[in-house]
Amino acid sequence: MKKNWPLWEVFVRSKNGLEHRHFGSLHAADAEMALENARDVYTRRNEGVSIWVVESKDITASNPENNGELFEPAQDKIYRHPTFYDLPDEVKHM
Amino acid sequence: MSEEQLKILEAQFEARIARDEKIEPKDWMPEKYRKTHIRQMSQHAHSEIVGMLPEGNWITRAPSLRRKVALLAKVQDEAGHGLYLYSACETLGISRDELYEQLHTGKAKYSSIFNYPTVTWADMGAIGWLVDGAAIINQVPLCSTSYGPYARAMIRVCKEESFHQRQGYEIMIKLANGTPEQKEMAQDALNRWWWPSLMMLGPTDAESVHTEQSMKWKLKRKSNDDLRQQFIDQTVPQADLIGLTIPDPDLKWNEERQSYDFGPINWDEFWQVVKGHGPCNKERMNARVGAWERGTWVRDAAMAHAEKQASKKLEKAM
């Protein structure tokens, strides 16, 4: 019976000090092969020093339809930002 | 969903694109947007994959180690570009298997240029210089297209592709400055690849059925005719510089337009090749389908191995 190789998401750290960033995806039979393929597909020109692969089906993503209830409440909480607070001009740095 | 609701959603969607917002995989999108993107992105991916075939033949025949590593790297990039584009396309809910199936059965198209034969080493020069040159002109505007995964893939593709054109032009320079036979070889390759490269930028605006919608979705930023003119204007001086002649007796600088006028394109030939009657359509598909079929047992074995390893791990844990 035919079984297709699963899909993996690839994250690459471009250099130490930076976070791993999503680069794309690829198909591979297992995690080890996914790493090897990711190295060939996404880092042919020194783009990375570290790779993570995660099977796509293991990622839980938020639904854009819920963006309102998820993200809009933060919009009117301007008191979470430093510019909300009044300071006398004499205070140069705070 | 009622028709009215659908209309509202579509209007909101078009407004987002007009505001230069990107569309991401899980966002709502009109069915036509999804279908059009699957068609264009898969056609693009297929072109990268089939595009390896005319060059692959020359890897073992490259005239020096320098040329060989460059060609090998270029072909490897094309495999990579095909893979970026296939994954981007899969975010629209079509499987890799279905995409391959469409290519192998001829349901999906790939760029007609790859149905021409590569008979001499100079063809590697002409392909890099002209075919990749035309491809870059086509692709650069796609870096800002509206579908996020496509735009991101194209940014990576464009970054990697500029070496492809340079290595091709360098091959042409060397041949054009070589022996009379080498120069003739370069001229012959230019003669054969010039017109197909112009056709590669797509049918004339009057004949192009998808242009208007594609412009709106930023899948296209310039019309085929504008892209073609840009390609000609940029390439003619490059040919002059190395003493090669563009095979078009009507080619002439137009002072008023500040562009080159050029002769008529043989569109019958283009449509023949698109419909499958080019010199190498059959050969390319046979090579592609053959490679896929001969690889079946490898893919199956890798999957069986992975499953076995996974169940071993599970047993140990229990």
mmCIF file of C-alpha atoms in Angstrom:
data_model
loop_
_atom_site.group_PDB
_atom_site.id
_atom_site.type_symbol
_atom_site.label_atom_id
_atom_site.label_comp_id
_atom_site.label_asym_id
_atom_site.label_seq_id
_atom_site.Cartn_x
_atom_site.Cartn_y
_atom_site.Cartn_z
ATOM 1 C CA MET A 1 0.000 0.000 0.000
ATOM 2 C CA LYS A 2 1.241 3.441 -0.874
ATOM 3 C CA LYS A 3 2.205 5.719 1.979
ATOM 4 C CA ASN A 4 3.424 9.239 1.325
ATOM 5 C CA TRP A 5 6.260 10.774 3.272
ATOM 6 C CA PRO A 6 4.854 13.160 5.884
ATOM 7 C CA LEU A 7 5.346 16.913 5.781
ATOM 8 C CA TRP A 8 7.840 18.616 8.123
ATOM 9 C CA GLU A 9 8.252 22.285 8.997
ATOM 10 C CA VAL A 10 11.810 23.568 8.988
ATOM 11 C CA PHE A 11 13.210 26.193 11.382
ATOM 12 C CA VAL A 12 16.726 27.556 10.977
ATOM 13 C CA ARG A 13 18.923 29.613 13.285
ATOM 14 C CA SER A 14 20.970 31.753 10.934
ATOM 15 C CA LYS A 15 23.654 32.481 13.535
ATOM 16 C CA ASN A 16 24.162 32.138 17.255
ATOM 17 C CA GLY A 17 22.395 34.893 19.123
ATOM 18 C CA LEU A 18 19.388 34.786 16.801
ATOM 19 C CA GLU A 19 16.236 32.697 17.183
ATOM 20 C CA HIS A 20 15.238 29.824 14.922
ATOM 21 C CA ARG A 21 12.997 31.150 12.190
ATOM 22 C CA HIS A 22 10.496 29.296 9.997
ATOM 23 C CA PHE A 23 12.113 28.668 6.594
ATOM 24 C CA GLY A 24 9.614 26.416 4.843
ATOM 25 C CA SER A 25 8.640 22.778 4.731
ATOM 26 C CA LEU A 26 9.599 19.508 3.096
ATOM 27 C CA HIS A 27 8.665 15.838 2.929
ATOM 28 C CA ALA A 28 10.720 13.131 4.618
ATOM 29 C CA ALA A 29 10.181 9.610 5.923
ATOM 30 C CA ASP A 30 11.440 10.412 9.434
ATOM 31 C CA ALA A 31 13.006 13.164 11.529
ATOM 32 C CA GLU A 32 16.556 12.217 10.668
ATOM 33 C CA MET A 33 15.859 12.382 6.940
ATOM 34 C CA ALA A 34 13.968 15.632 7.433
ATOM 35 C CA LEU A 35 17.087 17.158 8.997
ATOM 36 C CA GLU A 36 19.309 15.918 6.194
ATOM 37 C CA ASN A 37 16.935 17.202 3.522
ATOM 38 C CA ALA A 38 16.508 20.524 5.303
ATOM 39 C CA ARG A 39 20.259 20.978 5.237
ATOM 40 C CA ASP A 40 20.307 20.472 1.441
ATOM 41 C CA VAL A 41 17.159 22.410 0.643
ATOM 42 C CA TYR A 42 17.438 25.387 2.975
ATOM 43 C CA THR A 43 21.109 25.910 3.836
ATOM 44 C CA ARG A 44 23.089 25.657 0.599
ATOM 45 C CA ARG A 45 24.680 29.073 1.158
ATOM 46 C CA ASN A 46 25.591 29.184 4.842
ATOM 47 C CA GLU A 47 22.108 30.260 5.874
ATOM 48 C CA GLY A 48 22.226 28.415 9.155
ATOM 49 C CA VAL A 49 24.090 27.011 12.138
ATOM 50 C CA SER A 50 21.222 25.000 13.600
ATOM 51 C CA ILE A 51 18.076 23.346 12.240
ATOM 52 C CA TRP A 52 14.838 22.220 13.897
ATOM 53 C CA VAL A 53 12.302 20.037 12.140
ATOM 54 C CA VAL A 54 8.780 19.442 13.423
ATOM 55 C CA GLU A 55 6.181 17.269 11.813
ATOM 56 C CA SER A 56 3.559 19.651 10.438
ATOM 57 C CA LYS A 57 0.683 17.709 11.959
ATOM 58 C CA ASP A 58 2.090 18.343 15.433
ATOM 59 C CA ILE A 59 1.701 22.102 15.137
ATOM 60 C CA THR A 60 -1.444 23.636 16.565
ATOM 61 C CA ALA A 61 -2.224 26.959 14.923
ATOM 62 C CA SER A 62 -4.689 29.663 15.850
ATOM 63 C CA ASN A 63 -7.516 30.274 13.440
ATOM 64 C CA PRO A 64 -7.547 33.671 11.682
ATOM 65 C CA GLU A 65 -11.334 33.676 12.135
ATOM 66 C CA ASN A 66 -10.719 34.128 15.865
ATOM 67 C CA ASN A 67 -8.268 36.969 15.384
ATOM 68 C CA GLY A 68 -10.772 39.463 16.755
ATOM 69 C CA GLU A 69 -11.239 37.874 20.150
ATOM 70 C CA LEU A 70 -7.593 36.812 20.355
ATOM 71 C CA PHE A 71 -5.747 39.954 19.395
ATOM 72 C CA GLU A 72 -8.061 42.937 19.455
ATOM 73 C CA PRO A 73 -8.302 43.226 23.265
ATOM 74 C CA ALA A 74 -4.617 44.212 23.326
ATOM 75 C CA GLN A 75 -5.242 47.167 21.035
ATOM 76 C CA ASP A 76 -6.924 49.425 23.597
ATOM 77 C CA LYS A 77 -4.568 48.618 26.464
ATOM 78 C CA ILE A 78 -2.322 51.526 25.691
ATOM 79 C CA TYR A 79 -1.319 51.745 29.360
ATOM 80 C CA ARG A 80 0.943 48.772 28.668
ATOM 81 C CA HIS A 81 3.240 51.047 26.715
ATOM 82 C CA PRO A 82 5.718 53.515 28.264
ATOM 83 C CA THR A 83 4.432 56.435 26.157
ATOM 84 C CA PHE A 84 1.137 56.303 28.107
ATOM 85 C CA TYR A 85 2.790 57.828 31.190
ATOM 86 C CA ASP A 86 3.474 61.535 31.683
ATOM 87 C CA LEU A 87 6.894 62.572 32.895
ATOM 88 C CA PRO A 88 8.254 66.020 33.651
ATOM 89 C CA ASP A 89 10.577 67.289 30.882
ATOM 90 C CA GLU A 90 13.467 67.389 33.343
ATOM 91 C CA VAL A 91 13.554 63.605 33.457
ATOM 92 C CA LYS A 92 15.610 62.805 30.382
ATOM 93 C CA HIS A 93 15.898 59.036 30.628
ATOM 94 C CA MET A 94 13.470 56.635 32.180
ATOM 95 C CA MET B 1 -22.867 31.049 3.176
ATOM 96 C CA SER B 2 -25.339 33.296 1.379
ATOM 97 C CA GLU B 3 -24.380 35.028 -1.838
ATOM 98 C CA GLU B 4 -24.490 38.372 -0.082
ATOM 99 C CA GLN B 5 -22.108 37.260 2.688
ATOM 100 C CA LEU B 6 -19.759 35.907 0.050
ATOM 101 C CA LYS B 7 -19.763 39.242 -1.753
ATOM 102 C CA ILE B 8 -18.895 41.077 1.459
ATOM 103 C CA LEU B 9 -16.043 38.659 2.208
ATOM 104 C CA GLU B 10 -14.719 39.034 -1.326
ATOM 105 C CA ALA B 11 -14.830 42.817 -1.128
ATOM 106 C CA GLN B 12 -12.944 42.732 2.195
ATOM 107 C CA PHE B 13 -10.427 40.344 0.652
ATOM 108 C CA GLU B 14 -9.795 42.534 -2.399
ATOM 109 C CA ALA B 15 -9.423 45.560 -0.115
ATOM 110 C CA ARG B 16 -6.776 43.779 1.943
ATOM 111 C CA ILE B 17 -4.743 43.074 -1.176
ATOM 112 C CA ALA B 18 -5.209 46.638 -2.404
ATOM 113 C CA ARG B 19 -3.770 47.806 0.954
ATOM 114 C CA ASP B 20 -0.736 45.572 0.276
ATOM 115 C CA GLU B 21 -1.614 43.196 3.098
ATOM 116 C CA LYS B 22 -0.398 39.640 2.608
ATOM 117 C CA ILE B 23 -2.732 36.666 2.484
ATOM 118 C CA GLU B 24 -1.626 33.698 4.619
ATOM 119 C CA PRO B 25 -2.630 30.027 4.223
ATOM 120 C CA LYS B 26 -5.366 29.863 6.844
ATOM 121 C CA ASP B 27 -7.000 33.170 5.843
ATOM 122 C CA TRP B 28 -10.287 33.077 4.022
ATOM 123 C CA MET B 29 -9.811 33.417 0.266
ATOM 124 C CA PRO B 30 -12.047 33.195 -2.787
ATOM 125 C CA GLU B 31 -11.964 29.770 -4.431
ATOM 126 C CA LYS B 32 -10.734 31.363 -7.633
ATOM 127 C CA TYR B 33 -7.762 32.906 -5.842
ATOM 128 C CA ARG B 34 -6.837 29.509 -4.435
ATOM 129 C CA LYS B 35 -7.179 27.754 -7.793
ATOM 130 C CA THR B 36 -5.293 30.406 -9.728
ATOM 131 C CA HIS B 37 -2.441 30.270 -7.231
ATOM 132 C CA ILE B 38 -2.266 26.498 -7.306
ATOM 133 C CA ARG B 39 -2.106 26.659 -11.089
ATOM 134 C CA GLN B 40 0.581 29.317 -11.288
ATOM 135 C CA MET B 41 2.718 28.141 -8.370
ATOM 136 C CA SER B 42 2.664 24.513 -9.427
ATOM 137 C CA GLN B 43 3.457 25.442 -13.014
ATOM 138 C CA HIS B 44 6.388 27.390 -11.649
ATOM 139 C CA ALA B 45 7.557 24.472 -9.481
ATOM 140 C CA HIS B 46 7.210 22.022 -12.378
ATOM 141 C CA SER B 47 9.298 24.345 -14.573
ATOM 142 C CA GLU B 48 12.112 24.269 -12.025
ATOM 143 C CA ILE B 49 12.017 20.480 -11.865
ATOM 144 C CA VAL B 50 11.770 19.865 -15.616
ATOM 145 C CA GLY B 51 14.307 22.662 -16.128
ATOM 146 C CA MET B 52 16.988 20.458 -14.588
ATOM 147 C CA LEU B 53 16.702 17.946 -17.417
ATOM 148 C CA PRO B 54 18.157 19.920 -20.370
ATOM 149 C CA GLU B 55 21.174 20.838 -18.220
ATOM 150 C CA GLY B 56 21.708 17.571 -16.384
ATOM 151 C CA ASN B 57 23.048 16.023 -19.566
ATOM 152 C CA TRP B 58 25.992 18.450 -19.576
ATOM 153 C CA ILE B 59 27.197 18.064 -15.998
ATOM 154 C CA THR B 60 29.506 15.174 -16.858
ATOM 155 C CA ARG B 61 30.545 16.892 -20.085
ATOM 156 C CA ALA B 62 31.461 20.298 -18.678
ATOM 157 C CA PRO B 63 34.772 21.495 -20.172
ATOM 158 C CA SER B 64 36.475 22.282 -16.841
ATOM 159 C CA LEU B 65 36.098 21.711 -13.131
ATOM 160 C CA ARG B 66 35.128 25.370 -12.681
ATOM 161 C CA ARG B 67 32.275 24.980 -15.145
ATOM 162 C CA LYS B 68 31.263 21.663 -13.661
ATOM 163 C CA VAL B 69 30.882 22.855 -10.056
ATOM 164 C CA ALA B 70 28.935 25.899 -11.267
ATOM 165 C CA LEU B 71 26.532 23.851 -13.372
ATOM 166 C CA LEU B 72 26.103 21.296 -10.633
ATOM 167 C CA ALA B 73 25.293 24.050 -8.124
ATOM 168 C CA LYS B 74 22.842 25.638 -10.560
ATOM 169 C CA VAL B 75 20.978 22.387 -11.164
ATOM 170 C CA GLN B 76 20.916 21.733 -7.422
ATOM 171 C CA ASP B 77 19.421 25.196 -6.902
ATOM 172 C CA GLU B 78 16.706 24.376 -9.408
ATOM 173 C CA ALA B 79 15.776 21.282 -7.422
ATOM 174 C CA GLY B 80 15.698 23.488 -4.316
ATOM 175 C CA HIS B 81 13.553 26.122 -6.013
ATOM 176 C CA GLY B 82 11.116 23.467 -7.152
ATOM 177 C CA LEU B 83 10.884 22.227 -3.569
ATOM 178 C CA TYR B 84 10.322 25.713 -2.077
ATOM 179 C CA LEU B 85 7.539 26.280 -4.565
ATOM 180 C CA TYR B 86 5.917 22.878 -4.093
ATOM 181 C CA SER B 87 5.780 23.411 -0.317
ATOM 182 C CA ALA B 88 4.371 26.905 -0.778
ATOM 183 C CA CYS B 89 1.746 25.451 -3.107
ATOM 184 C CA GLU B 90 0.832 22.713 -0.624
ATOM 185 C CA THR B 91 -0.210 25.375 1.903
ATOM 186 C CA LEU B 92 -3.256 25.878 -0.346
ATOM 187 C CA GLY B 93 -4.485 22.392 0.492
ATOM 188 C CA ILE B 94 -3.244 20.316 -2.418
ATOM 189 C CA SER B 95 -0.892 17.384 -1.769
ATOM 190 C CA ARG B 96 2.533 16.891 -3.300
ATOM 191 C CA ASP B 97 1.257 13.681 -4.783
ATOM 192 C CA GLU B 98 -1.570 15.419 -6.590
ATOM 193 C CA LEU B 99 0.858 18.018 -7.912
ATOM 194 C CA TYR B 100 3.185 15.362 -9.328
ATOM 195 C CA GLU B 101 0.216 13.509 -10.738
ATOM 196 C CA GLN B 102 -0.853 16.654 -12.622
ATOM 197 C CA LEU B 103 2.632 17.077 -14.060
ATOM 198 C CA HIS B 104 3.023 13.438 -15.039
ATOM 199 C CA THR B 105 -0.359 13.169 -16.726
ATOM 200 C CA GLY B 106 0.173 16.407 -18.634
ATOM 201 C CA LYS B 107 -2.687 18.152 -16.858
ATOM 202 C CA ALA B 108 -0.321 20.793 -15.500
ATOM 203 C CA LYS B 109 2.015 22.740 -17.748
ATOM 204 C CA TYR B 110 5.616 23.769 -17.319
ATOM 205 C CA SER B 111 7.584 26.411 -19.175
ATOM 206 C CA SER B 112 7.666 25.575 -22.886
ATOM 207 C CA ILE B 113 11.342 26.578 -23.147
ATOM 208 C CA PHE B 114 12.475 23.292 -21.592
ATOM 209 C CA ASN B 115 11.140 21.375 -24.565
ATOM 210 C CA TYR B 116 14.056 22.511 -26.702
ATOM 211 C CA PRO B 117 17.186 20.336 -26.985
ATOM 212 C CA THR B 118 20.625 21.239 -25.608
ATOM 213 C CA VAL B 119 22.963 20.084 -28.352
ATOM 214 C CA THR B 120 26.234 21.870 -27.569
ATOM 215 C CA TRP B 121 28.076 23.187 -24.518
ATOM 216 C CA ALA B 122 27.235 26.733 -25.662
ATOM 217 C CA ASP B 123 23.599 25.927 -24.883
ATOM 218 C CA MET B 124 24.529 25.932 -21.190
ATOM 219 C CA GLY B 125 25.754 29.485 -21.706
ATOM 220 C CA ALA B 126 22.665 30.553 -23.650
ATOM 221 C CA ILE B 127 20.289 29.010 -21.118
ATOM 222 C CA GLY B 128 21.915 30.757 -18.163
ATOM 223 C CA TRP B 129 22.175 34.074 -19.964
ATOM 224 C CA LEU B 130 18.836 34.151 -21.783
ATOM 225 C CA VAL B 131 16.483 31.667 -20.129
ATOM 226 C CA ASP B 132 17.476 32.532 -16.567
ATOM 227 C CA GLY B 133 17.646 36.177 -17.597
ATOM 228 C CA ALA B 134 14.039 36.063 -18.804
ATOM 229 C CA ALA B 135 13.023 34.066 -15.727
ATOM 230 C CA ILE B 136 14.505 36.683 -13.397
ATOM 231 C CA ILE B 137 12.572 39.443 -15.169
ATOM 232 C CA ASN B 138 9.437 37.387 -14.645
ATOM 233 C CA GLN B 139 10.215 36.512 -11.029
ATOM 234 C CA VAL B 140 11.463 39.695 -9.400
ATOM 235 C CA PRO B 141 7.977 41.305 -9.342
ATOM 236 C CA LEU B 142 6.632 38.139 -7.679
ATOM 237 C CA CYS B 143 8.673 38.845 -4.537
ATOM 238 C CA SER B 144 5.908 41.293 -3.602
ATOM 239 C CA THR B 145 2.943 39.184 -4.690
ATOM 240 C CA SER B 146 -0.061 38.980 -2.362
ATOM 241 C CA TYR B 147 0.173 35.343 -1.245
ATOM 242 C CA GLY B 148 2.677 35.233 1.637
ATOM 243 C CA PRO B 149 4.197 31.772 1.122
ATOM 244 C CA TYR B 150 4.680 32.427 -2.612
ATOM 245 C CA ALA B 151 6.295 35.829 -2.004
ATOM 246 C CA ARG B 152 8.652 34.342 0.610
ATOM 247 C CA ALA B 153 9.667 31.494 -1.697
ATOM 248 C CA MET B 154 10.288 33.937 -4.526
ATOM 249 C CA ILE B 155 12.533 36.141 -2.415
ATOM 250 C CA ARG B 156 14.750 33.159 -1.758
ATOM 251 C CA VAL B 157 14.629 32.041 -5.398
ATOM 252 C CA CYS B 158 15.573 35.479 -6.734
ATOM 253 C CA LYS B 159 18.453 35.829 -4.288
ATOM 254 C CA GLU B 160 19.926 32.555 -5.484
ATOM 255 C CA GLU B 161 19.218 32.965 -9.162
ATOM 256 C CA SER B 162 21.429 35.891 -10.081
ATOM 257 C CA PHE B 163 24.494 33.662 -10.180
ATOM 258 C CA HIS B 164 22.722 31.454 -12.729
ATOM 259 C CA GLN B 165 22.572 34.219 -15.285
ATOM 260 C CA ARG B 166 26.123 35.378 -14.642
ATOM 261 C CA GLN B 167 27.627 31.928 -15.045
ATOM 262 C CA GLY B 168 25.774 31.566 -18.357
ATOM 263 C CA TYR B 169 26.953 34.914 -19.672
ATOM 264 C CA GLU B 170 30.496 34.079 -18.610
ATOM 265 C CA ILE B 171 30.351 30.894 -20.693
ATOM 266 C CA MET B 172 29.194 32.970 -23.682
ATOM 267 C CA ILE B 173 31.964 35.558 -23.175
ATOM 268 C CA LYS B 174 34.626 32.843 -23.115
ATOM 269 C CA LEU B 175 33.285 31.166 -26.248
ATOM 270 C CA ALA B 176 32.780 34.465 -28.086
ATOM 271 C CA ASN B 177 36.397 35.386 -27.388
ATOM 272 C CA GLY B 178 37.706 31.925 -28.258
ATOM 273 C CA THR B 179 38.542 30.227 -31.562
ATOM 274 C CA PRO B 180 36.347 30.925 -34.624
ATOM 275 C CA GLU B 181 34.685 27.553 -34.032
ATOM 276 C CA GLN B 182 33.912 28.441 -30.422
ATOM 277 C CA LYS B 183 32.500 31.801 -31.405
ATOM 278 C CA GLU B 184 30.359 30.119 -34.022
ATOM 279 C CA MET B 185 29.107 27.711 -31.395
ATOM 280 C CA ALA B 186 28.074 30.629 -29.172
ATOM 281 C CA GLN B 187 26.336 32.394 -32.075
ATOM 282 C CA ASP B 188 24.520 29.191 -33.016
ATOM 283 C CA ALA B 189 23.244 28.788 -29.452
ATOM 284 C CA LEU B 190 22.058 32.409 -29.396
ATOM 285 C CA ASN B 191 20.304 31.846 -32.730
ATOM 286 C CA ARG B 192 18.411 28.858 -31.361
ATOM 287 C CA TRP B 193 17.544 30.231 -27.899
ATOM 288 C CA TRP B 194 16.703 33.844 -28.699
ATOM 289 C CA TRP B 195 13.154 33.403 -29.996
ATOM 290 C CA PRO B 196 12.079 30.723 -27.501
ATOM 291 C CA SER B 197 13.352 33.025 -24.726
ATOM 292 C CA LEU B 198 11.134 35.848 -25.982
ATOM 293 C CA MET B 199 8.181 33.444 -26.121
ATOM 294 C CA MET B 200 8.917 32.343 -22.586
ATOM 295 C CA LEU B 201 7.626 35.677 -21.304
ATOM 296 C CA GLY B 202 4.166 34.584 -22.367
ATOM 297 C CA PRO B 203 1.633 35.328 -25.114
ATOM 298 C CA THR B 204 1.015 38.924 -26.203
ATOM 299 C CA ASP B 205 -1.192 41.017 -23.953
ATOM 300 C CA ALA B 206 -4.055 40.740 -26.423
ATOM 301 C CA GLU B 207 -3.928 36.916 -26.146
ATOM 302 C CA SER B 208 -3.192 36.608 -22.451
ATOM 303 C CA VAL B 209 -6.357 35.452 -20.702
ATOM 304 C CA HIS B 210 -5.324 35.741 -17.060
ATOM 305 C CA THR B 211 -3.604 39.127 -17.035
ATOM 306 C CA GLU B 212 -6.319 41.358 -15.637
ATOM 307 C CA GLN B 213 -7.210 39.213 -12.625
ATOM 308 C CA SER B 214 -3.553 38.431 -11.962
ATOM 309 C CA MET B 215 -2.670 42.115 -11.905
ATOM 310 C CA LYS B 216 -5.325 42.706 -9.267
ATOM 311 C CA TRP B 217 -3.921 39.951 -7.072
ATOM 312 C CA LYS B 218 -0.355 41.154 -7.669
ATOM 313 C CA LEU B 219 0.465 37.794 -9.197
ATOM 314 C CA LYS B 220 1.575 39.930 -12.059
ATOM 315 C CA ARG B 221 2.848 43.492 -11.920
ATOM 316 C CA LYS B 222 3.753 44.103 -15.548
ATOM 317 C CA SER B 223 2.189 42.786 -18.730
ATOM 318 C CA ASN B 224 3.908 40.121 -20.842
ATOM 319 C CA ASP B 225 4.689 42.616 -23.590
ATOM 320 C CA ASP B 226 6.284 45.049 -21.142
ATOM 321 C CA LEU B 227 8.403 42.280 -19.632
ATOM 322 C CA ARG B 228 9.464 41.166 -23.105
ATOM 323 C CA GLN B 229 10.491 44.691 -24.064
ATOM 324 C CA GLN B 230 12.459 44.985 -20.831
ATOM 325 C CA PHE B 231 14.236 41.708 -21.564
ATOM 326 C CA ILE B 232 15.135 42.757 -25.121
ATOM 327 C CA ASP B 233 16.361 46.205 -24.070
ATOM 328 C CA GLN B 234 18.574 44.724 -21.391
ATOM 329 C CA THR B 235 19.930 41.812 -23.467
ATOM 330 C CA VAL B 236 20.791 43.412 -26.835
ATOM 331 C CA PRO B 237 23.657 45.539 -25.433
ATOM 332 C CA GLN B 238 25.009 42.428 -23.668
ATOM 333 C CA ALA B 239 25.148 40.612 -27.020
ATOM 334 C CA ASP B 240 26.788 43.618 -28.695
ATOM 335 C CA LEU B 241 29.386 43.745 -25.959
ATOM 336 C CA ILE B 242 30.656 40.252 -26.701
ATOM 337 C CA GLY B 243 30.340 40.529 -30.484
ATOM 338 C CA LEU B 244 27.343 38.224 -30.974
ATOM 339 C CA THR B 245 24.423 39.072 -33.247
ATOM 340 C CA ILE B 246 20.768 38.843 -32.193
ATOM 341 C CA PRO B 247 19.070 36.741 -34.900
ATOM 342 C CA ASP B 248 16.421 39.329 -35.784
ATOM 343 C CA PRO B 249 16.846 41.377 -38.994
ATOM 344 C CA ASP B 250 14.131 43.793 -37.827
ATOM 345 C CA LEU B 251 15.818 44.606 -34.539
ATOM 346 C CA LYS B 252 16.475 48.357 -34.430
ATOM 347 C CA TRP B 253 16.943 51.004 -31.765
ATOM 348 C CA ASN B 254 13.966 53.349 -31.646
ATOM 349 C CA GLU B 255 15.202 56.745 -30.512
ATOM 350 C CA GLU B 256 11.719 58.051 -29.821
ATOM 351 C CA ARG B 257 10.636 55.124 -27.634
ATOM 352 C CA GLN B 258 14.124 54.679 -26.171
ATOM 353 C CA SER B 259 13.630 50.954 -26.773
ATOM 354 C CA TYR B 260 14.368 48.356 -29.400
ATOM 355 C CA ASP B 261 11.828 47.566 -32.107
ATOM 356 C CA PHE B 262 11.834 43.892 -32.955
ATOM 357 C CA GLY B 263 10.480 41.492 -35.574
ATOM 358 C CA PRO B 264 7.378 39.303 -35.383
ATOM 359 C CA ILE B 265 7.414 36.289 -33.042
ATOM 360 C CA ASN B 266 6.341 32.924 -34.423
ATOM 361 C CA TRP B 267 3.439 32.283 -32.058
ATOM 362 C CA ASP B 268 2.370 29.176 -33.987
ATOM 363 C CA GLU B 269 5.592 27.570 -32.847
ATOM 364 C CA PHE B 270 4.905 28.638 -29.256
ATOM 365 C CA TRP B 271 1.420 27.116 -29.204
ATOM 366 C CA GLN B 272 2.675 23.947 -30.862
ATOM 367 C CA VAL B 273 5.258 23.494 -28.121
ATOM 368 C CA VAL B 274 2.726 24.328 -25.382
ATOM 369 C CA LYS B 275 0.358 21.728 -26.820
ATOM 370 C CA GLY B 276 3.049 19.073 -26.573
ATOM 371 C CA HIS B 277 4.524 19.085 -30.074
ATOM 372 C CA GLY B 278 7.892 20.686 -29.303
ATOM 373 C CA PRO B 279 11.154 18.909 -30.118
ATOM 374 C CA CYS B 280 11.577 17.355 -26.637
ATOM 375 C CA ASN B 281 8.176 17.322 -24.871
ATOM 376 C CA LYS B 282 7.981 13.517 -24.904
ATOM 377 C CA GLU B 283 11.601 13.025 -23.959
ATOM 378 C CA ARG B 284 11.310 15.372 -20.967
ATOM 379 C CA MET B 285 8.173 13.721 -19.620
ATOM 380 C CA ASN B 286 9.566 10.237 -20.143
ATOM 381 C CA ALA B 287 12.691 11.184 -18.221
ATOM 382 C CA ARG B 288 10.683 12.744 -15.404
ATOM 383 C CA VAL B 289 8.060 10.026 -15.056
ATOM 384 C CA GLY B 290 10.723 7.329 -15.429
ATOM 385 C CA ALA B 291 12.814 8.795 -12.616
ATOM 386 C CA TRP B 292 9.747 9.030 -10.385
ATOM 387 C CA GLU B 293 8.723 5.452 -11.059
ATOM 388 C CA ARG B 294 12.212 4.033 -10.656
ATOM 389 C CA GLY B 295 12.392 5.799 -7.290
ATOM 390 C CA THR B 296 9.201 4.205 -5.941
ATOM 391 C CA TRP B 297 10.949 1.364 -4.132
ATOM 392 C CA VAL B 298 13.369 3.800 -2.473
ATOM 393 C CA ARG B 299 10.519 5.946 -1.157
ATOM 394 C CA ASP B 300 8.648 2.869 0.056
ATOM 395 C CA ALA B 301 11.735 1.409 1.702
ATOM 396 C CA ALA B 302 12.474 4.674 3.522
ATOM 397 C CA MET B 303 8.910 4.796 4.810
ATOM 398 C CA ALA B 304 9.003 1.139 5.918
ATOM 399 C CA HIS B 305 12.302 1.761 7.701
ATOM 400 C CA ALA B 306 10.911 4.826 9.480
ATOM 401 C CA GLU B 307 7.842 2.902 10.630
ATOM 402 C CA LYS B 308 9.951 0.022 11.879
ATOM 403 C CA GLN B 309 12.211 2.361 13.835
ATOM 404 C CA ALA B 310 9.197 4.117 15.326
ATOM 405 C CA SER B 311 7.572 0.879 16.457
ATOM 406 C CA LYS B 312 10.871 -0.354 17.940
ATOM 407 C CA LYS B 313 11.065 2.828 19.972
ATOM 408 C CA LEU B 314 7.516 2.300 21.148
ATOM 409 C CA GLU B 315 8.203 -1.286 22.183
ATOM 410 C CA LYS B 316 11.220 -0.216 24.199
ATOM 411 C CA ALA B 317 9.131 2.368 26.001
ATOM 412 C CA MET B 318 6.521 -0.213 26.989
#
